[in-house]
XYZ file of C-alpha atoms in Angstrom:
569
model
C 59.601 -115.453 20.860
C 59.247 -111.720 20.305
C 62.162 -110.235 18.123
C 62.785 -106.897 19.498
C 64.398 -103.841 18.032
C 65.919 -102.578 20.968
C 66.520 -103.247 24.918
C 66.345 -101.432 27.992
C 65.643 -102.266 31.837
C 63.567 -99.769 32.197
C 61.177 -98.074 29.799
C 58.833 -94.584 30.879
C 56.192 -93.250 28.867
C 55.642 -89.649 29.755
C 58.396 -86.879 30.463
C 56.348 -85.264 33.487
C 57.275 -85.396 36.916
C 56.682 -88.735 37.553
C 58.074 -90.330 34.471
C 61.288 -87.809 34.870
C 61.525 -89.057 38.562
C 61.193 -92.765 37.621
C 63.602 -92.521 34.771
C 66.678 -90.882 36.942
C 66.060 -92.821 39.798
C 66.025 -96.412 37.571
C 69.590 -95.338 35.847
C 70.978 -94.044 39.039
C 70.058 -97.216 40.483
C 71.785 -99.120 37.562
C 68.981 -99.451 34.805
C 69.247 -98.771 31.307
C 66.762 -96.598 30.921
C 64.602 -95.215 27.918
C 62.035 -92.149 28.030
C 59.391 -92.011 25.495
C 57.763 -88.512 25.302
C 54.910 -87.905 22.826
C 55.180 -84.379 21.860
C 58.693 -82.454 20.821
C 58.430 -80.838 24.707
C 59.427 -81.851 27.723
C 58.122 -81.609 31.342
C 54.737 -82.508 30.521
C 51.943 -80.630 32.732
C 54.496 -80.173 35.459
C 56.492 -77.786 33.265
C 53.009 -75.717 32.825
C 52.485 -75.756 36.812
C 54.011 -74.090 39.815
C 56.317 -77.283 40.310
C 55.339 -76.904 44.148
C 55.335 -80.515 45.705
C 53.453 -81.339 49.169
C 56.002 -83.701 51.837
C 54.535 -83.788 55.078
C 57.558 -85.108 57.386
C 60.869 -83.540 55.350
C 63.996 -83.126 56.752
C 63.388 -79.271 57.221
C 60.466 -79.580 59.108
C 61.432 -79.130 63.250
C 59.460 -82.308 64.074
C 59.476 -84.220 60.780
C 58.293 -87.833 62.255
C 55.710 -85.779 64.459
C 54.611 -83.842 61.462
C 53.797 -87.310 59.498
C 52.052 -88.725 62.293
C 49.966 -85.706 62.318
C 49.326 -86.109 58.382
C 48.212 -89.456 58.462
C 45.213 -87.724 60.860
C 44.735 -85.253 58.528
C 44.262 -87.205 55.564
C 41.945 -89.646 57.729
C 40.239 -86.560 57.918
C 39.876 -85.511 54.691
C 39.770 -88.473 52.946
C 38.944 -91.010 55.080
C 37.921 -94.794 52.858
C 37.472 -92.765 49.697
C 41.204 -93.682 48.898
C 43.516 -96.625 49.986
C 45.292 -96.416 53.143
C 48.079 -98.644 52.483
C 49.312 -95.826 49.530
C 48.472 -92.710 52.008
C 51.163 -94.684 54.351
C 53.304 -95.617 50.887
C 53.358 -92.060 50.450
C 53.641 -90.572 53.751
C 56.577 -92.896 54.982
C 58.587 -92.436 51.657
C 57.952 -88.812 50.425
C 60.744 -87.470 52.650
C 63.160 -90.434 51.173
C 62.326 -89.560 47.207
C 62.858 -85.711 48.378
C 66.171 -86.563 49.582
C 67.165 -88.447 46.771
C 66.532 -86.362 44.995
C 68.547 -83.774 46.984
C 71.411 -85.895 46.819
C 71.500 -85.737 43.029
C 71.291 -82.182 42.585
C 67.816 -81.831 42.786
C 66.617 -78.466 44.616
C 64.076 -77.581 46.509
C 63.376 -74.540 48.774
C 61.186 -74.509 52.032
C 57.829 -72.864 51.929
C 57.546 -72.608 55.349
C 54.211 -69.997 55.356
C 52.030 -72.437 53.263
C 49.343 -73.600 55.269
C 47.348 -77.024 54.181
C 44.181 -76.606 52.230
C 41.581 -77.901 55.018
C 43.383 -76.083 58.164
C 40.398 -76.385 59.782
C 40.515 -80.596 59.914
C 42.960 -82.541 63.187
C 46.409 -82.556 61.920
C 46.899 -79.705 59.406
C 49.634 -78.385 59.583
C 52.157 -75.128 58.042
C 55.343 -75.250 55.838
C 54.520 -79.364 54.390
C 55.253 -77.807 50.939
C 58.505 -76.717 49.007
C 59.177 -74.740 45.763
C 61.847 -75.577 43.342
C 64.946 -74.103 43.161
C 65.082 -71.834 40.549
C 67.433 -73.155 37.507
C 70.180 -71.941 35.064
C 68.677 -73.137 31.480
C 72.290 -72.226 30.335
C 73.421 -75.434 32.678
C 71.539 -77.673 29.800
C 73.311 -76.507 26.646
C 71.129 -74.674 23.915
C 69.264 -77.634 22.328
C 68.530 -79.278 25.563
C 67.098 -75.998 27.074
C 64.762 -75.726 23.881
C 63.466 -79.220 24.658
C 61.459 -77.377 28.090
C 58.346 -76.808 27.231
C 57.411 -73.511 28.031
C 55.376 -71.981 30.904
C 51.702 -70.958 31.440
C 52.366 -67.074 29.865
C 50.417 -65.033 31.967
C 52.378 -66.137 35.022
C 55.559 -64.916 33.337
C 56.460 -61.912 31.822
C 57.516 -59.831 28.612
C 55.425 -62.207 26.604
C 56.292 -65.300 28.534
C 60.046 -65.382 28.113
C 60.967 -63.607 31.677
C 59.702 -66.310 34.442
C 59.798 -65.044 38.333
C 59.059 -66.896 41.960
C 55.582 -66.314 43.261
C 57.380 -64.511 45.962
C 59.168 -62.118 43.068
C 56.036 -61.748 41.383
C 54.216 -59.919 45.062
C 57.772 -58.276 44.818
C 57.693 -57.029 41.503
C 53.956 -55.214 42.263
C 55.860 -53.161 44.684
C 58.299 -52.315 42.249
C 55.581 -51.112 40.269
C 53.696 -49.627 43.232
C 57.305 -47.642 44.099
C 57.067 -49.333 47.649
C 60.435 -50.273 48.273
C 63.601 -49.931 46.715
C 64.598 -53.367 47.655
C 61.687 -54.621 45.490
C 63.386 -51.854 42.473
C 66.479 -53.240 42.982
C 65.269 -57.027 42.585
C 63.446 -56.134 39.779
C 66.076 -54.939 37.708
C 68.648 -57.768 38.467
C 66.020 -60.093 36.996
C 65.639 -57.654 33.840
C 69.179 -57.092 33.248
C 69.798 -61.159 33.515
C 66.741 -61.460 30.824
C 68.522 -58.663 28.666
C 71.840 -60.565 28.418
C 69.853 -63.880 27.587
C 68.037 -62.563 24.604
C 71.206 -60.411 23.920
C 72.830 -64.354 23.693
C 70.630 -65.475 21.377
C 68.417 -67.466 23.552
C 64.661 -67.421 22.532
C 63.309 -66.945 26.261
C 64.775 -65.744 29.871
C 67.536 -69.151 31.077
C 66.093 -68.115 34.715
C 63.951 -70.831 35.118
C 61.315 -71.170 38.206
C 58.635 -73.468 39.193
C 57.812 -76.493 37.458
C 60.171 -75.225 34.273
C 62.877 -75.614 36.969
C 61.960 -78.842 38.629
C 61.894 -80.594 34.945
C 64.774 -78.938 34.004
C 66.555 -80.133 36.749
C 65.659 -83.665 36.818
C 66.550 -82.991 32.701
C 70.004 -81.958 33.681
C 70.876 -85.149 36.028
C 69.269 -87.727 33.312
C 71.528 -86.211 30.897
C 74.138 -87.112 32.666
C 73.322 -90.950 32.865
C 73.382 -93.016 30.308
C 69.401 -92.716 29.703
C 67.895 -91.670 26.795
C 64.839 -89.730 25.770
C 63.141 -89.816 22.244
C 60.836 -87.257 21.339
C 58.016 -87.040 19.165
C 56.939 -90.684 19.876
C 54.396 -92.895 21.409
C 53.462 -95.781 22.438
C 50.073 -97.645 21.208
C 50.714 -101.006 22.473
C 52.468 -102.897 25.336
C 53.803 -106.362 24.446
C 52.188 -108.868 27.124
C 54.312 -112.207 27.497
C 52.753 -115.892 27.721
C 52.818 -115.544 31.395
C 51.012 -112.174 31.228
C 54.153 -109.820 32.034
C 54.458 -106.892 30.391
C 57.870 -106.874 28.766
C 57.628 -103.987 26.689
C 56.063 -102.015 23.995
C 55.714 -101.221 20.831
C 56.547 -97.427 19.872
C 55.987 -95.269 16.646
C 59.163 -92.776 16.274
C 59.520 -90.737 13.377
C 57.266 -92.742 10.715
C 59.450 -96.393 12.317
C 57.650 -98.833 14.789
C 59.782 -100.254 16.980
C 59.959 -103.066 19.691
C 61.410 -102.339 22.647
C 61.242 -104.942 25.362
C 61.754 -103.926 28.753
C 63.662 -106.330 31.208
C 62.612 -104.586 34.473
C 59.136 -103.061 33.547
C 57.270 -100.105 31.780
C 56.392 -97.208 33.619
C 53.166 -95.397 32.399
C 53.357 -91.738 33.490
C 51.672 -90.210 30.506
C 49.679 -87.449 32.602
C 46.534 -88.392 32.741
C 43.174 -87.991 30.772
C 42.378 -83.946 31.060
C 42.980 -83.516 27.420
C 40.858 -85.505 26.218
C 36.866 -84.341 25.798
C 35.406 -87.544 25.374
C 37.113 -88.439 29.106
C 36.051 -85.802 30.438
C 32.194 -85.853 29.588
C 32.336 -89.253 30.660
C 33.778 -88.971 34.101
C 33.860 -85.523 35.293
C 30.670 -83.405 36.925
C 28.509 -81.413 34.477
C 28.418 -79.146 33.386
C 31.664 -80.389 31.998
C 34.702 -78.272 31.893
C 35.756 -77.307 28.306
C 39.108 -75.815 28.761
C 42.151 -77.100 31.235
C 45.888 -76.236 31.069
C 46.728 -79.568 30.977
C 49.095 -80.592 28.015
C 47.321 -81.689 24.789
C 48.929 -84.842 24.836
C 47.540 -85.936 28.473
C 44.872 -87.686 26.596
C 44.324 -90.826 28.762
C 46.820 -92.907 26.743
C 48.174 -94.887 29.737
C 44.938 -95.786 30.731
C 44.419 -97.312 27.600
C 47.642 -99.095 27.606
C 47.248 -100.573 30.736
C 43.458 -101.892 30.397
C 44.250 -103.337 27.248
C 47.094 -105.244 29.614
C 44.533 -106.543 32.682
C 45.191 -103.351 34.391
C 42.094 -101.673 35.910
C 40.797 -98.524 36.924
C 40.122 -97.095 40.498
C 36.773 -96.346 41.809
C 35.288 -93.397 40.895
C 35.762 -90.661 43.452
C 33.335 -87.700 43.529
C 34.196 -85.093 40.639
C 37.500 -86.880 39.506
C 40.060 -83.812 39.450
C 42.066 -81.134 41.084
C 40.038 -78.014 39.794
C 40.730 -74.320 39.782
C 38.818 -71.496 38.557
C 39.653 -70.256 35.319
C 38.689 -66.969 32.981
C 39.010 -67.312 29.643
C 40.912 -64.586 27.880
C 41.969 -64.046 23.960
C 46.187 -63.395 23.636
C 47.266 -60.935 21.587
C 48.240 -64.057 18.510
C 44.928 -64.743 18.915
C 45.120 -68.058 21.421
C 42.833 -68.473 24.095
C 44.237 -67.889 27.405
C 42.959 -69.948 30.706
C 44.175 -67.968 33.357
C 43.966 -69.907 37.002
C 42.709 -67.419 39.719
C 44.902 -68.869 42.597
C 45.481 -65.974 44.275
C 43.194 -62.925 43.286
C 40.354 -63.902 45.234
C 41.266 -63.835 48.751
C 42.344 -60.360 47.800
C 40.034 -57.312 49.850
C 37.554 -55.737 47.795
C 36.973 -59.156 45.622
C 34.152 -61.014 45.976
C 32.425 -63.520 43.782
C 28.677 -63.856 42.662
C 26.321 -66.404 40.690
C 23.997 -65.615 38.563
C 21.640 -63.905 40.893
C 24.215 -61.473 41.673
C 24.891 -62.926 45.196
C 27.831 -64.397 46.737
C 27.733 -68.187 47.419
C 31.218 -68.946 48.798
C 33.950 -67.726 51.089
C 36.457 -66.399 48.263
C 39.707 -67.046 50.101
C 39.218 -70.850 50.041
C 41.572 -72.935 48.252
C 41.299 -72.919 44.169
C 39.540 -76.704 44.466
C 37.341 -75.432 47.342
C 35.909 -72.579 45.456
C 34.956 -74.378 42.294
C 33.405 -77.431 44.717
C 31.238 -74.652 45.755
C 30.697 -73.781 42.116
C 29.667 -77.036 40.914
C 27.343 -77.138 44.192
C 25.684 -74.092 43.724
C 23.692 -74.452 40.295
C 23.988 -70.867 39.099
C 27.392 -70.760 39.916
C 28.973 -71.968 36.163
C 29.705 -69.821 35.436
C 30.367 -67.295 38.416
C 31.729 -63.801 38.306
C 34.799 -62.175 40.165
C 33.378 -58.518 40.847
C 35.907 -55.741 42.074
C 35.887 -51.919 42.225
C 38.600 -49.099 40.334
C 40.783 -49.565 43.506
C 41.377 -53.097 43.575
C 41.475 -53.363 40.102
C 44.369 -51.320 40.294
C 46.184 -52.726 43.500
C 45.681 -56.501 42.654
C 44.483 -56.662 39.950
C 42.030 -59.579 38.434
C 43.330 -62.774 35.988
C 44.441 -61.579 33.016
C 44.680 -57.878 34.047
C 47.560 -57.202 35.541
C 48.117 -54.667 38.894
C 48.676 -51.054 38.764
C 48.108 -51.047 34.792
C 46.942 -47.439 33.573
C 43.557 -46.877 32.958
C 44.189 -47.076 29.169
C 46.025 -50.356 29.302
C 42.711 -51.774 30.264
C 41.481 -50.943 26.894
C 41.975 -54.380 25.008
C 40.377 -56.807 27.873
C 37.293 -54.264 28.063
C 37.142 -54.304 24.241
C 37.415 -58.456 23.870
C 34.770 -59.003 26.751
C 36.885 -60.434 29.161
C 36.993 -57.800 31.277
C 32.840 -56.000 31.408
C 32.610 -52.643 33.640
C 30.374 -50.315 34.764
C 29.913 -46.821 36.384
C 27.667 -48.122 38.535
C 26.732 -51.234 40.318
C 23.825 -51.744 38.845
C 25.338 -50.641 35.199
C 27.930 -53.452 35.798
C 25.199 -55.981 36.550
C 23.256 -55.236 33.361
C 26.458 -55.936 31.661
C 26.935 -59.378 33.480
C 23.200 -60.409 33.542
C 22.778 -60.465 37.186
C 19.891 -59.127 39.476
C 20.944 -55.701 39.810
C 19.158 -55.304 43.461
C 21.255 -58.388 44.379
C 24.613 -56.993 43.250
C 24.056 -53.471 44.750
C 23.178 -55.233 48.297
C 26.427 -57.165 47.524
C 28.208 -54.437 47.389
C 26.679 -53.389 50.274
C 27.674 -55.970 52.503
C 31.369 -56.058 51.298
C 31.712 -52.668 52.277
C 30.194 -53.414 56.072
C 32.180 -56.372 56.274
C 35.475 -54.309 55.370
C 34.788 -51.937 57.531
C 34.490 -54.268 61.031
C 37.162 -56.804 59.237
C 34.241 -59.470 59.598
C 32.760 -61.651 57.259
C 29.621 -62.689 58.826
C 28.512 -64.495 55.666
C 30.801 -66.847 54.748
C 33.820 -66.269 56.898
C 36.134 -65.121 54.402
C 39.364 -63.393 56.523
C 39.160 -65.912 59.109
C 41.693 -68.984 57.798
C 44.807 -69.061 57.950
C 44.844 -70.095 54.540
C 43.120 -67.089 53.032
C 45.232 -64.930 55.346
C 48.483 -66.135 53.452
C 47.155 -64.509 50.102
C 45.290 -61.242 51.597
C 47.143 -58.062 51.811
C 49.120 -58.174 54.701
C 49.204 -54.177 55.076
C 45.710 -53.827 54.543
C 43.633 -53.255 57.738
C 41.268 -54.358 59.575
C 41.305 -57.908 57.750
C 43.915 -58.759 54.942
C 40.995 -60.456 53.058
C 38.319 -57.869 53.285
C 37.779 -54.804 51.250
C 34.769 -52.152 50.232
C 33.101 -51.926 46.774
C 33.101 -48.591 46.498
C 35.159 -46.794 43.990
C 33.870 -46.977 40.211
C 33.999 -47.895 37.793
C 33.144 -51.595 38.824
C 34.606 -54.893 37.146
C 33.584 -58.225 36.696
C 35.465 -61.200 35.163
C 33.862 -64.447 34.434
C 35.215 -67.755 35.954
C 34.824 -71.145 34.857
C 35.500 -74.868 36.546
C 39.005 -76.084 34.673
C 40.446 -79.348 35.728
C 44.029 -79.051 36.267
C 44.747 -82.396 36.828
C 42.594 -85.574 36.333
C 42.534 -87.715 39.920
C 40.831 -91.163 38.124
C 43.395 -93.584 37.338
C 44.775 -96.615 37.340
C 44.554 -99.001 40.604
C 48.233 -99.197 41.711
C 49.720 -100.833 44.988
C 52.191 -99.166 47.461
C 54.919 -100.159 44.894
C 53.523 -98.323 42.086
C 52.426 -101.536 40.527
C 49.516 -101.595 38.732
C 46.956 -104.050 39.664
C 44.078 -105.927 38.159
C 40.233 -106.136 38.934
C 41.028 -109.031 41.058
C 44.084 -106.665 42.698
C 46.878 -108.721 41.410
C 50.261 -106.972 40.278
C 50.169 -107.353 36.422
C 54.132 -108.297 36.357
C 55.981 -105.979 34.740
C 53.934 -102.830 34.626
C 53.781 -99.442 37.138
C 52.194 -96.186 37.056
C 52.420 -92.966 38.343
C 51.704 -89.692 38.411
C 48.225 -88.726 36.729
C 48.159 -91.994 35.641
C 47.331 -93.696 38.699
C 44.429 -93.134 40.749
C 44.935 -90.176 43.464
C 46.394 -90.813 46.995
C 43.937 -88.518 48.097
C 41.164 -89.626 46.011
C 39.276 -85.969 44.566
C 40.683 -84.411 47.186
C 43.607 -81.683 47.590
C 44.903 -81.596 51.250
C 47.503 -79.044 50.324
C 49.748 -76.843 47.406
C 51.817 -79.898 45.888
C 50.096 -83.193 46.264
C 49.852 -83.869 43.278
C 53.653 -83.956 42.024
C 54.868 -84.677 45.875
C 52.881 -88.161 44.871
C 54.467 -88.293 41.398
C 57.710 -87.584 42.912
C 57.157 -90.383 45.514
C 55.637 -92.894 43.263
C 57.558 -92.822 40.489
C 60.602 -93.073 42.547
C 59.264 -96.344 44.276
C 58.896 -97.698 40.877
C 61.947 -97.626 39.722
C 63.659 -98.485 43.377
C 61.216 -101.436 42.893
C 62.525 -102.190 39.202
C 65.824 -101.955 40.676
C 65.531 -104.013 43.330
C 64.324 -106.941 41.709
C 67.284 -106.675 39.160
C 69.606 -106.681 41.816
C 67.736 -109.227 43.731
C 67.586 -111.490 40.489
C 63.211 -111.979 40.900
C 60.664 -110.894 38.624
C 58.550 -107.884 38.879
């Protein structure tokens, strides 16, 4: 007989999207419920990310049951037996259920109906599958619980990170600084006069929260409400594993104490995943091997561990293993490195991007995961350079640097090297180490390309899905644009996992099964922690936390059924 320090129903390890989501659904559904989050911060990765999940099939959609059926052919597509059908079904047939859930608790979400899938050129891709949080009122959580939120990725906020806008905003806010429209003046000085008052308050950053800060501060705002509890600062290092091989709890270090706490209705491991953690990485991601991602420090593979050590196994190993983006790698003004994600700058005109022979290799606009595929494929592409001229530079600008900066702003990215220039062509390839020839034909090509709004190369201009991030006023392509007003940039870009996709084998209930696929009683994951849907790949903007939504909300309906139904789990 175990003596244990403390009960719950329901215990979650992680404070991410998926643990959050697991947590309110278990209490709303009746469970005690008890979050364990290792650092002082909540949110997890999800806080750090755009918060954008991926639902084919939700209520919004026209056709939502035709819009599923057309899914399931797309991910057949894309994935095909790389991944488990039963949980592409799990998650197609109850995505739309956990969204509306989670609507009916407060939860908000806002319908992107422009985004087009990642692979629009596969049967049954499809527009508008993805939704944006609702942007949320800090000031709703009270002072202390608002300082739990971990804070956003800074460069995609603004006066230092403490002002955060919508990706929408943000286009708006370059017009504002463009003087395009007034509307776009107008917007941006509601925002700053709500920012004023907040630090006029006392409040250490901008209550105005937007993407993932607002979907974790929202799913913060219901748990508080419930009777659940969240402890900070604490971990797990050990589930407790029954005579009958149940899990039925753990034990957890909190503030220098160890404590027992059994768990009637299960453990939920939603600790994010192993992209923290070097060692992981080396060992199961493609070389050479990423040394920076924006994942939280903590996501350091610790539910992986827990749930081996408990007859829990692994997936299969599925091509590179993560989501990826491109990422420069910039110095902050404390003196932090910065690893800025180029999601958008790329399908920009007058971008392209080179290897190190000073010759394009890929079709720029593609999605972020696309384009560093086609990194890791090409050998002298890692890393690969983002090359622009004076008037791009200035219109959209590139990572770190932001648009229509003055010339002199530019001063402190030139001086740490993330930013290298050149009068010339050629002078900017010396400065990159590129084949100068290659680069000035480049150049060449870009501007012939802009100038018939055809990409002959590599196509870029011609998706749907680079159309969405071009310039919709430029002409004749959004996407394509001339090199041909020094001086000339470059900024390099590495491969930067933003998610690991290698996890644990789970079933369509979240459960996590064994080598001989078994549920081991008692124990789910979710999240990063279980092996991807979609296996390595990303079928559109959200998959990742639309599955964490989904899954973690069938764990806990599945806790919560069998407490109500009397079985075991």
């Amino acid at each position: 007989m175990t003596d244990w320090d403390q009960e719950v129903d329901l215990l979650v390890l992680g404070s991410g999207a998926a643990g959050l989501t697991a947590a309110l659904v278990g209490a709303n559904e009746g469970l005690s419920t008890l979050v364990v989050e290792k650092s002082e911060w909540l949110g997890g990765t999800t806080a750090r990310s755009a918060g954008t999940v991926w639902i084919p099939g939700h209520r919004q959609l026209a056709d939502p049951e035709a819009d599923a059926a057309e899914a399931a052919r797309y991910l057949d597509a894309l994935v095909g037996d790389r991944g488990p059908r039963d949980l592409r079904t799990a998650y197609l047939r109850h995505a739309p259920d956990a969204l509306e859930y989670l609507r009916t608790l407060g939860i908000g979400f806002r319908h992107t109906a422009g985004a087009v899938d990642y692979h629009p050129e596969l049967p049954g891709a499809g527009v508008g599958r993805a939704l944006e949080p609702e942007p949320f009122d800090g000031r709703r959580l009270g002072r202390r619980a608002f300082g739990r939120v971990r804070h956003p990725v800074r460069e995609f906020t603004l006066f230092g990170g403490t002002l955060m806008v919508r990706r929408a905003e943000a286009d708006q806010l370059a017009a504002a600084f463009a003087g395009e429209t007034v509307r776009a003046a107008v917007m941006a000085g509601r925002l700053g006069l709500r920012w004023l008052l907040d630090r006029a308050g006392g409040h250490p950053r901008g209550t105005r929260l937007t993407m993932g800060n607002a979907l974790v501060a929202a799913l913060y705002g219901r748990l508080l409400a419930t009777s659940a509890d969240v402890w900070f600062t604490a971990h797990a290092d050990e589930l407790v594993v029954d005579e009958r091989g149940r899990v039925s709890g753990a034990v957890v270090h909190r503030r220098g104490a160890v404590s027992r706490i059994r768990a009637r209705r299960g453990v939920v491991l939603a600790c994010g995943g192993f992209a923290a953690n070097p060692a992981l990485r080396a060992e199961h991601l493609p070389e050479p091997v990423a040394q920076f991602t924006p994942a939280v420090p903590e996501a350091t593979g610790d539910g992986l561990h827990l749930a081996r050590a408990a007859g829990g196994t692994l997936g299969a190993s599925q091509d590179d293993n993560a989501m990826w983006f491109p990422g420069s790698l910039g110095r902050r003004r404390d003196g932090s490195t910065a690893v800025f994600p180029h999601i958008w700058d790329r399908a920009k005109p007058g971008i392209v991007a080179v290897d190190r022979s000073g010759r394009r290799f890929v079709d720029e606009s593609l999605s972020y995961h696309r384009f560093v595929r086609a990194m890791y494929a090409t050998d002298a592409a890692v890393p690969a350079w983002l090359v622009t001229d004076a008037a791009s530079l200035r219109k959209y600008g590139l990572g770190m640097v932001r648009p229509y900066l003055p010339r002199v702003a530019l001063r402190r990215h030139l001086a740490d090297g993330y930013l290298q220039s050149g009068p010339t062509v050629r002078a900017l390839a010396g400065k990159i180490g590129v084949d100068p020839d290659a680069l000035e034909q480049t150049a060449a090509a870009a501007c012939r390309a802009a100038a018939v709004g055809r990409d002959d190369e590599f196509g870029k201009g011609q998706s749907p899905f680079g159309h969405q991030y071009g310039d919709r006023a430029h002409r004749p392509n959004v996407n394509l644009g001339p090199l041909d007003r020094p001086p000339f940039y470059a900024v390099a870009v590495f491969p930067v996992p933003l998610a690991t996709t290698l996890g644990l084998q789970t079933d369509a209930d979240a459960r996590v099964l064994t080598a001989a696929g078994e549920p081991v009683p008692g124990l789910y994951a979710c999240g990063d922690d279980a092996n991807s849907v979609t296996a390595s790949e990303y079928p559109g903007a959200g998959c990742r936390i639309g599955s964490a939504l989904t899954f973690g909300y069938l764990a806990a309906r599945h806790a919560a059924r069998g407490l109500r139904e009397g079985d075991g789990v």
